[in-house]
C-alpha cells in the first residue's frame, strides 16, 4: 500500500522533500515505515530509529499504520 | 488556558494581562529569545519551523497537564515560527496563580516539556553566512557525514 | 542591576525590556499582585509601608547576591509602597540570563529572600471595613490581646 | 544617654508613635534598647525579642548602640 509521509527540518533536507509517498507492506507498522525510509536515497543519513508520529501523536515501532493515516517522521525537537 | 503557534511577534505584556486575575497573587512570564552567540558562534537569526497541527496539539496537552498538576487554568503559551532576529522572542509562557511556588513550578514544567515534546525545529543563521539545524541533544540527529549543512547538539 | 522602592504603579513590561539583551536567551518576570481573598476574607486593598532606606539597602544586597550566585547582572526589582487596589502589582522581579534554569533560580531566590529580609509591611483592608497588619509567619508578631487591630500570620 | 528609635507598622501602632526618644544606659546594647522599649506603655504588646536594626542592618542583642546610631525595631516583614 502507499502511505503519505511528512518530513520536517533536517529530515526533509536529507530526503529531499517535505512529503513523500512511501510503498509499505499491507498491515505495516511504524517499523516498516522506517525501514522503507532508510532504504531511500539519502535515507542512510537518518538515524536508525527516528521518532515517528501517527495522526499527530508519537507512536511506537509496533504501531500499525493504514492508508489515510497522517504519518510523520520527527527530527529531535528544538523548540523554546 | 490558551496555546498557539504563530507567525507574528509575541506580546509578553499582553500574555501577562491574560493570566492576571484578582484571585491570583502571582504571575510569572517566561520569555525565550534569540541569543547572539551559541556554542561560541556568532548568530544573526533563527528560523523556526513546526509540524504545526501536532505542535498545537502537543502544546495544548502540556498546558492541560500543567493546569491539572499545579492547580490553575491561567496559563497562556505562544510559540513563534518563521525567521526571528536577535533578541526577538520565540516563546512566551505566562502563568497566573494564587501562590507563587506553584506559578514557578507550572512555568518550568511547561518550558521543559515544550522543549522535549513539541515538534518545532530551529536553524541558526551565522555571521559567516552558514546555517545549521540545531538539535537539543535529547534524540537522534541526522548523520552529518557528507552533509552541506551539519547538525549540532546544544542546550539553552 | 537596579532596585527601587517606589510609590507609583509598576511597569512589568518596562522591567522586562530592561533585562533583555541579545546575549540572553531567557527572561523571567515575576509579578506579585493584590489578591481579592486572603485566608477566606474579602480584601479590597493593601497598604504597603517600608523602612525605606533599609529596604533599599536590603533589596540591593539580595540582588547583588543573586547576581553573584546565578551569574547575571540583568536583574531589576521594584517594590511598590502606598495603598494598592485589587490586582495591582506590589512587586516586579525581572531577570535576564543566557540560560533559563539560572533565570528561574535567580528569580526565585530574589522573591524568597525579599519576603524574609526586606523591611516592608502590609495592612490589608477588608470588605467589612476593618484592616489588619499581615505578618508572614517568620518572626514574632505583636501580641493582639487588647488590640483594636489584630495581626495575623499568612503566606502567599 | 538618649537614643532615637524608629518604629514601624504594628509596632508604631502599639507604642503610639513612629519614632521615640529612648533613655538607655551608657554603653548600651540592642538588648538594653529592647528592655527599655518593653517597659514603655504598650510595650507589653511587643514580642519578648523583637528584631532590631542598627544603622540599617539587622543587629544581634549584643550589638552596642551609640548616640547618633539609627536604631529601628522591625516587625515581622511582609513584603512581596
PDB file of C-alpha atoms in Angstrom, chain C residues 48 51 53-54 57 79 90-91 114-123 133-136 139-140 142-143 145 147 149 156, chain D residues 6 8-11 13-14 44-50 53 55-58 70-80:
ATOM      1  CA  UNK C  48       2.298  48.776  51.991  1.00  0.00           C
ATOM      2  CA  UNK C  51      11.579  51.337  56.367  1.00  0.00           C
ATOM      3  CA  UNK C  53      16.348  53.428  53.496  1.00  0.00           C
ATOM      4  CA  UNK C  54      16.946  49.955  54.909  1.00  0.00           C
ATOM      5  CA  UNK C  57      19.800  48.579  51.015  1.00  0.00           C
ATOM      6  CA  UNK C  79       8.621  47.115  45.094  1.00  0.00           C
ATOM      7  CA  UNK C  90       3.222  45.200  44.591  1.00  0.00           C
ATOM      8  CA  UNK C  91       6.495  43.759  43.309  1.00  0.00           C
ATOM      9  CA  UNK C 114      12.776  39.642  49.743  1.00  0.00           C
ATOM     10  CA  UNK C 115       9.920  38.129  51.700  1.00  0.00           C
ATOM     11  CA  UNK C 116      12.240  37.145  54.531  1.00  0.00           C
ATOM     12  CA  UNK C 117      14.508  40.157  54.841  1.00  0.00           C
ATOM     13  CA  UNK C 118      13.274  43.382  53.291  1.00  0.00           C
ATOM     14  CA  UNK C 119      11.592  45.633  55.889  1.00  0.00           C
ATOM     15  CA  UNK C 120       8.252  46.148  54.200  1.00  0.00           C
ATOM     16  CA  UNK C 121       4.877  45.654  55.878  1.00  0.00           C
ATOM     17  CA  UNK C 122       1.347  45.403  54.661  1.00  0.00           C
ATOM     18  CA  UNK C 123      -2.048  46.128  56.140  1.00  0.00           C
ATOM     19  CA  UNK C 133      -1.385  44.109  59.668  1.00  0.00           C
ATOM     20  CA  UNK C 134      -0.371  40.920  57.924  1.00  0.00           C
ATOM     21  CA  UNK C 135       2.702  39.066  59.102  1.00  0.00           C
ATOM     22  CA  UNK C 136       4.392  36.411  57.032  1.00  0.00           C
ATOM     23  CA  UNK C 139       9.005  36.090  63.167  1.00  0.00           C
ATOM     24  CA  UNK C 140       7.470  37.442  66.299  1.00  0.00           C
ATOM     25  CA  UNK C 142       2.541  41.904  68.144  1.00  0.00           C
ATOM     26  CA  UNK C 143       0.533  40.369  70.946  1.00  0.00           C
ATOM     27  CA  UNK C 145      -4.535  40.993  73.316  1.00  0.00           C
ATOM     28  CA  UNK C 147      -5.631  45.449  70.326  1.00  0.00           C
ATOM     29  CA  UNK C 149      -6.376  45.897  65.285  1.00  0.00           C
ATOM     30  CA  UNK C 156       1.117  33.686  49.794  1.00  0.00           C
TER      31      UNK C 156
ATOM     32  CA  UNK D   6      12.306  54.184  64.747  1.00  0.00           C
ATOM     33  CA  UNK D   8       7.134  50.712  62.022  1.00  0.00           C
ATOM     34  CA  UNK D   9       3.799  49.192  61.162  1.00  0.00           C
ATOM     35  CA  UNK D  10       2.139  47.347  64.064  1.00  0.00           C
ATOM     36  CA  UNK D  11       4.932  48.315  66.469  1.00  0.00           C
ATOM     37  CA  UNK D  13       0.674  51.434  66.430  1.00  0.00           C
ATOM     38  CA  UNK D  14       1.093  49.730  69.795  1.00  0.00           C
ATOM     39  CA  UNK D  44       3.790  44.686  76.844  1.00  0.00           C
ATOM     40  CA  UNK D  45       2.262  44.029  73.434  1.00  0.00           C
ATOM     41  CA  UNK D  46       5.621  43.693  71.705  1.00  0.00           C
ATOM     42  CA  UNK D  47       7.143  40.226  71.407  1.00  0.00           C
ATOM     43  CA  UNK D  48       9.852  39.498  74.019  1.00  0.00           C
ATOM     44  CA  UNK D  49      12.664  39.603  71.434  1.00  0.00           C
ATOM     45  CA  UNK D  50      11.754  41.868  68.532  1.00  0.00           C
ATOM     46  CA  UNK D  53      18.358  47.062  63.055  1.00  0.00           C
ATOM     47  CA  UNK D  55      22.244  51.779  61.022  1.00  0.00           C
ATOM     48  CA  UNK D  56      20.012  49.907  58.590  1.00  0.00           C
ATOM     49  CA  UNK D  57      21.454  46.459  59.195  1.00  0.00           C
ATOM     50  CA  UNK D  58      19.972  43.650  61.280  1.00  0.00           C
ATOM     51  CA  UNK D  70      19.905  54.879  63.663  1.00  0.00           C
ATOM     52  CA  UNK D  71      18.104  52.222  65.691  1.00  0.00           C
ATOM     53  CA  UNK D  72      14.929  50.640  64.330  1.00  0.00           C
ATOM     54  CA  UNK D  73      12.637  47.934  65.679  1.00  0.00           C
ATOM     55  CA  UNK D  74      11.492  45.705  62.857  1.00  0.00           C
ATOM     56  CA  UNK D  75       8.137  43.890  62.945  1.00  0.00           C
ATOM     57  CA  UNK D  76       7.929  40.607  61.013  1.00  0.00           C
ATOM     58  CA  UNK D  77       8.281  41.673  57.410  1.00  0.00           C
ATOM     59  CA  UNK D  78       5.542  41.076  54.848  1.00  0.00           C
ATOM     60  CA  UNK D  79       6.794  42.445  51.539  1.00  0.00           C
ATOM     61  CA  UNK D  80       6.268  40.868  48.170  1.00  0.00           C
TER      62      UNK D  80
END
